[in-house]
Short mmCIF file of C-alpha atoms in Angstrom, two decimals:
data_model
loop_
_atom_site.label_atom_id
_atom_site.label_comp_id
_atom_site.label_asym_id
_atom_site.label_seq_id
_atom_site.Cartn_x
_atom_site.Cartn_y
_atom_site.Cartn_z
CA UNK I 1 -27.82 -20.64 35.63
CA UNK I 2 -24.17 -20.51 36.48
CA UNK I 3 -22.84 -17.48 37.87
CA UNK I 4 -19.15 -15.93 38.10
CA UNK I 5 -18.52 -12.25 39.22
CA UNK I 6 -15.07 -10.94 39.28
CA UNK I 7 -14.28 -7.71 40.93
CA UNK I 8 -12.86 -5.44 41.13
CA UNK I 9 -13.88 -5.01 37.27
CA UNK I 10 -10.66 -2.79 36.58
CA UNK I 11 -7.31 -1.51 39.00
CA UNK I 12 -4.70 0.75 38.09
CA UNK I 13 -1.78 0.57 39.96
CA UNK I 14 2.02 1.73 40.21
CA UNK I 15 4.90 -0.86 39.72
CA UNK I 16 5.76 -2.74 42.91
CA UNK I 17 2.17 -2.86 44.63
CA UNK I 18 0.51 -5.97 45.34
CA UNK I 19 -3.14 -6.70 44.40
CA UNK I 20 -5.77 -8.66 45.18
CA UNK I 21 -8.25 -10.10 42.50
CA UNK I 22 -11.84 -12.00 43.66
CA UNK I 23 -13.89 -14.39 41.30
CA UNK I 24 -16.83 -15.64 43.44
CA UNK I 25 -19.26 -18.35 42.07
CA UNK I 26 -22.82 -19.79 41.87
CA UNK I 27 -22.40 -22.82 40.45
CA UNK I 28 -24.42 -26.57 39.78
CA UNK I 29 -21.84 -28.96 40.26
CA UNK I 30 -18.18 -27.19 40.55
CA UNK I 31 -15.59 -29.17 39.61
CA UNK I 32 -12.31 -26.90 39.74
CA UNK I 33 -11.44 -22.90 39.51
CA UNK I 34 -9.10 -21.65 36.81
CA UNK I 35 -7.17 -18.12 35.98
CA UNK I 36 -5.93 -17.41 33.15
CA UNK I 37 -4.34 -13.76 31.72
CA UNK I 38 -5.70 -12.30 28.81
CA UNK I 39 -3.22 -9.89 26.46
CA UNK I 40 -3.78 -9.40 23.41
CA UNK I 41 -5.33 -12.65 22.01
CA UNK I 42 -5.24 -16.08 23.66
CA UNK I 43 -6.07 -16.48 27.61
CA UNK I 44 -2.71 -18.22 29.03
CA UNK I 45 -3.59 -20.39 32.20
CA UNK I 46 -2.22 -20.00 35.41
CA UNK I 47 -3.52 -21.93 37.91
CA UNK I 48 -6.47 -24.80 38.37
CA UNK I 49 -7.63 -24.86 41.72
CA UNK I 50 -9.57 -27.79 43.05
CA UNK I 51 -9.09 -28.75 46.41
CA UNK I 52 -9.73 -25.89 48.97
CA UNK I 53 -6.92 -24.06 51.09
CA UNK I 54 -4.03 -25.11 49.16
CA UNK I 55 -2.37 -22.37 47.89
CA UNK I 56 -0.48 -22.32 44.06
CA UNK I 57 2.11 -20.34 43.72
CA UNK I 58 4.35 -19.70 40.68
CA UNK I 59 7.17 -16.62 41.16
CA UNK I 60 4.97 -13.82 42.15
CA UNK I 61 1.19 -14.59 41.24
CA UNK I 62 -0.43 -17.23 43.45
CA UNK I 63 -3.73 -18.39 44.37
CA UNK I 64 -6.44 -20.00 46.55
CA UNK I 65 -9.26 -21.69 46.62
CA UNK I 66 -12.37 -21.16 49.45
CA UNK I 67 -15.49 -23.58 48.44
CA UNK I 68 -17.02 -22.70 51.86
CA UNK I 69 -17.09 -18.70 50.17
CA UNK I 70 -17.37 -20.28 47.11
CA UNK I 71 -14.77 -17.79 45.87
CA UNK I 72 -11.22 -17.47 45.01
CA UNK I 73 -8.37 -14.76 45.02
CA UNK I 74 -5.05 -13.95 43.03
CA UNK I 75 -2.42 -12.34 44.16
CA UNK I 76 0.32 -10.73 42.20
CA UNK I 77 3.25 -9.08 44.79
CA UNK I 78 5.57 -6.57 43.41
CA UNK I 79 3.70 -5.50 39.96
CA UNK I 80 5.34 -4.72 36.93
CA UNK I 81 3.97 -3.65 33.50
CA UNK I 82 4.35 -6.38 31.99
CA UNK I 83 1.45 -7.93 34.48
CA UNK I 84 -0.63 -5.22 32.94
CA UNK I 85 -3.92 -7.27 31.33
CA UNK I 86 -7.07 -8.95 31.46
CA UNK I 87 -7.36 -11.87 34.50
CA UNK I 88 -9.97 -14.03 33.87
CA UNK I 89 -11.22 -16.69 36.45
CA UNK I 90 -13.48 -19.53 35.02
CA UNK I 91 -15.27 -22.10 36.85
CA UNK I 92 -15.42 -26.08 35.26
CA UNK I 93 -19.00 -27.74 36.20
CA UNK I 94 -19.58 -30.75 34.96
CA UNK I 95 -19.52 -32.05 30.84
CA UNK I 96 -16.23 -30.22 31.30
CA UNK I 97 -18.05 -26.93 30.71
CA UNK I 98 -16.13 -24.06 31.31
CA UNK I 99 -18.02 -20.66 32.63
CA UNK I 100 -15.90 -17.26 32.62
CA UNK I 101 -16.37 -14.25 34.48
CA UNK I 102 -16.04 -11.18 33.33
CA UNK I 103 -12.63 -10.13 34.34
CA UNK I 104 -10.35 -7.78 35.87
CA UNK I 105 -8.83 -5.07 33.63
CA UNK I 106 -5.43 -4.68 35.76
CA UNK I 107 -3.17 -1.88 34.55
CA UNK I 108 -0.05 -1.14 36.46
CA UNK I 109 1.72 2.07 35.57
CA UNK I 110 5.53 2.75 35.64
CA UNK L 1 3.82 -29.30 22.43
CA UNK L 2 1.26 -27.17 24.15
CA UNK L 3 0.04 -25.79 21.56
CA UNK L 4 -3.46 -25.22 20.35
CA UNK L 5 -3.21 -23.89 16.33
CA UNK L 6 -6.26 -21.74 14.44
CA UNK L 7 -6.48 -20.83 10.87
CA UNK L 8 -6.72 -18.86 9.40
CA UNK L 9 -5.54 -15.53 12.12
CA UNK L 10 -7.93 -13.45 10.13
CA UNK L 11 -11.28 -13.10 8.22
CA UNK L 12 -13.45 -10.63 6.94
CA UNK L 13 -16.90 -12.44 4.94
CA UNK L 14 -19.99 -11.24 3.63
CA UNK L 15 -23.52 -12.22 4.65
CA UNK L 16 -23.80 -14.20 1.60
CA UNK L 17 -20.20 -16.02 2.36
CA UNK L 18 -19.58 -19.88 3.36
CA UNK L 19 -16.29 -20.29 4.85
CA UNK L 20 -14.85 -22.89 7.96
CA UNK L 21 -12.31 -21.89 11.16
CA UNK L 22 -9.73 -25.06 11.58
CA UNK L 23 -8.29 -25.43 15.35
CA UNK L 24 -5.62 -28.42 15.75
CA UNK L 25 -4.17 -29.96 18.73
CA UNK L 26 -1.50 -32.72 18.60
CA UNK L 27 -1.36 -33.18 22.79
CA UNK L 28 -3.98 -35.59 22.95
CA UNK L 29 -6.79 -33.81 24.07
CA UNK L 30 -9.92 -35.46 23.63
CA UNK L 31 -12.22 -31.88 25.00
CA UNK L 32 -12.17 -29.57 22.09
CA UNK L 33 -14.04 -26.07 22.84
CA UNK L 34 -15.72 -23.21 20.30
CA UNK L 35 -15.79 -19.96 22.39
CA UNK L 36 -16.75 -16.92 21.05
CA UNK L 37 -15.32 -13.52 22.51
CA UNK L 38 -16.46 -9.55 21.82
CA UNK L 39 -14.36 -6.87 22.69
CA UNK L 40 -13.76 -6.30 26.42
CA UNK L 41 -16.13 -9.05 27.48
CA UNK L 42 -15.29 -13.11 28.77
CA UNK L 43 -15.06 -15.69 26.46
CA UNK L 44 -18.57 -17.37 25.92
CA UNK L 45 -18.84 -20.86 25.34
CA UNK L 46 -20.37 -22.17 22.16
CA UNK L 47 -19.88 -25.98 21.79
CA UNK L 48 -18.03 -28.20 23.37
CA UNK L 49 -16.81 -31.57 21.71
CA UNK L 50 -16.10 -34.71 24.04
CA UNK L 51 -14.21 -37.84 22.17
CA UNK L 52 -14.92 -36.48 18.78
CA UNK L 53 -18.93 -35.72 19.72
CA UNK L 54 -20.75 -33.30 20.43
CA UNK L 55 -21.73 -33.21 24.23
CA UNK L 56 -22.95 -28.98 24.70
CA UNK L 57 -24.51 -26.87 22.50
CA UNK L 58 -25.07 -23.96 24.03
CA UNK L 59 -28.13 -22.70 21.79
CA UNK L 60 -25.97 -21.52 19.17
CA UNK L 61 -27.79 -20.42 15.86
CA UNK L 62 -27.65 -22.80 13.41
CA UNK L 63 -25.25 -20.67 10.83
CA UNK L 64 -22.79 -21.90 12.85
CA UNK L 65 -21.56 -25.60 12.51
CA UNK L 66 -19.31 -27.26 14.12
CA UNK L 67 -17.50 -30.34 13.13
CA UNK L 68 -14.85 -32.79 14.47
CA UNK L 69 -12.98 -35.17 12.33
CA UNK L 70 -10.88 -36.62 14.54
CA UNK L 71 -9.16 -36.81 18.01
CA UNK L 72 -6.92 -33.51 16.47
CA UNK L 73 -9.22 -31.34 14.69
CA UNK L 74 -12.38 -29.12 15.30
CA UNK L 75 -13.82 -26.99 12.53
CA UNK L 76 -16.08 -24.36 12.66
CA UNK L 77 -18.12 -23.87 9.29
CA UNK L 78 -19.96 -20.18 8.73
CA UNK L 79 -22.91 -19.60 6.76
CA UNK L 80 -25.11 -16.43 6.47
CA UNK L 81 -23.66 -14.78 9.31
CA UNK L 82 -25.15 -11.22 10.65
CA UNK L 83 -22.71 -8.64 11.23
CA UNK L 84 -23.28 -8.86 14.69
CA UNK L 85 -21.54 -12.11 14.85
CA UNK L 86 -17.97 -10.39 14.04
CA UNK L 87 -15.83 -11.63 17.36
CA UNK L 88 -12.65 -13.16 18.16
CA UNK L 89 -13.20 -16.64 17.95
CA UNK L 90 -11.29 -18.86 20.31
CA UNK L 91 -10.61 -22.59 20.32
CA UNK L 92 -9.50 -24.68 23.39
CA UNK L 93 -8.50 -28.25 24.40
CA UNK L 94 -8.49 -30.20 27.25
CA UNK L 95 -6.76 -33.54 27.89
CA UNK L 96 -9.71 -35.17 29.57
CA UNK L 97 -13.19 -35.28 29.97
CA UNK L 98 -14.71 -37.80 31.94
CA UNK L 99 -17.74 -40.18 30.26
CA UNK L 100 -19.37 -39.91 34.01
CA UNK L 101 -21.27 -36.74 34.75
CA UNK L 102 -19.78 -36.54 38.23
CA UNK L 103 -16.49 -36.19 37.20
CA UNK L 104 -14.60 -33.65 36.26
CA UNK L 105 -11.39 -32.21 33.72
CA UNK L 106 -8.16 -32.92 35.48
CA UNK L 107 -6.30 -30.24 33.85
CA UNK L 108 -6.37 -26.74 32.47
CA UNK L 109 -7.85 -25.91 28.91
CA UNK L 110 -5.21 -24.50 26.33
CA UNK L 111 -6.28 -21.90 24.03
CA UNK L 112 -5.25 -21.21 20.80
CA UNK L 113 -4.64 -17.50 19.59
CA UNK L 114 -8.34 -17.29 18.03
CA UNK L 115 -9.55 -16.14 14.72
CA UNK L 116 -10.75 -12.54 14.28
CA UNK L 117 -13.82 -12.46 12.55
CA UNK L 118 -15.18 -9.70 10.77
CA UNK L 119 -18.69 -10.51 8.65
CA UNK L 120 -19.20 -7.21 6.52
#
């Protein structure tokens, strides 16, 4: 069965620290890594990793991809409350399925 | 247009009810996904439609049944649902899947902003 574990399950943290979030997989057949936030409703994507050691980056969130580890981490420099929700990383395996893990609660305080 | 719509944003049914979520994508996607969320816990994936047919069902009980039209549209018809099935229910698209089992999705999924369900 296809595994992803996230951790840490939740942070709390002060505007203007940096964090580190880990998804780690067991997975038949990986095809690519994805993040997306989770607010209120709808997860909004961030990245899609497939090809290992190449960092995305989009203003202050970024990401890599280790398939040696088979595992992953986000990074978000310079917090701000607004970056305060649910990150979920999901791993694609093949028929396109999709298999999330069960987040990171992030909460970043004023 | 990135956009992935579901009707209606609410609905509270009884037991006895028979009533259909509508997700509709005009980007082209031909991967249309049914997941199912509870509160503070990861999406979990119910179907998943590939070029209008279904290609995973992931055991899903049979009062739910899901239906694609066309390239555009998924639906989700309810019948006899338990109480515990109240969730947020969240569509997705993708704008490929592959016909070969080795390959893969080239780009991310797009989710719309889900139906809350409430079966009473």
């Amino acid at each position: 069965e296809d595994k992803v574990v996230q951790s840490p399950l939740s942070l709390v943290v002060h505007e203007g620290d940096t964090v580190t979030l880990n998804c780690s997989y067991e997975v038949t057949n990986f095809r690519s890594l994805l993040w997306y936030k989770q607010e209120k409703k709808a997860p909004t994507f961030l990245f899609m990793l497939t090809s290992s050691g190449i960092e995305k980056k989009s203003g202050r969130l970024s990401s890599i991809l280790d398939k040696k580890e088979l595992s992953s981490i986000l990074n978000i420099t310079a917090t701000q409350t607004g970056d305060s929700a649910i990150y979920l990383c999901a791993v694609e395996t093949s028929g396109s399925r999709l298999t999330f893990g069960e987040g990171t609660q992030l909460t970043v305080n004023p | 247009d990135t956009e992935v719509t579901q009707t209606p944003k609410h609905l509270v049914m009884g037991m006895t009810n028979k009533k259909s979520l509508k997700c509709e994508q005009h980007m082209g996607h031909r991967a249309m996904y049914w997941y199912k969320q509870k509160a503070k816990k990861p999406p979990e994936l119910m179907f998943v439609y590939s070029y209008e047919k279904l290609s995973i069902n992931e055991s899903v009980p049979s009062r739910f049944s899901p239906e694609c039209p066309n390239s555009s549209l998924l639906n989700l018809h309810l019948h006899a649902l338990q109480p515990e099935d109240s969730a947020l229910y969240l569509c997705a698209s993708r704008k490929s899947v592959y016909r070969r089992p080795r390959q893969g999705g080239k780009t991310e999924a797009f989710f719309g902003q889900g139906t809350r369900l409430t079966v009473v």
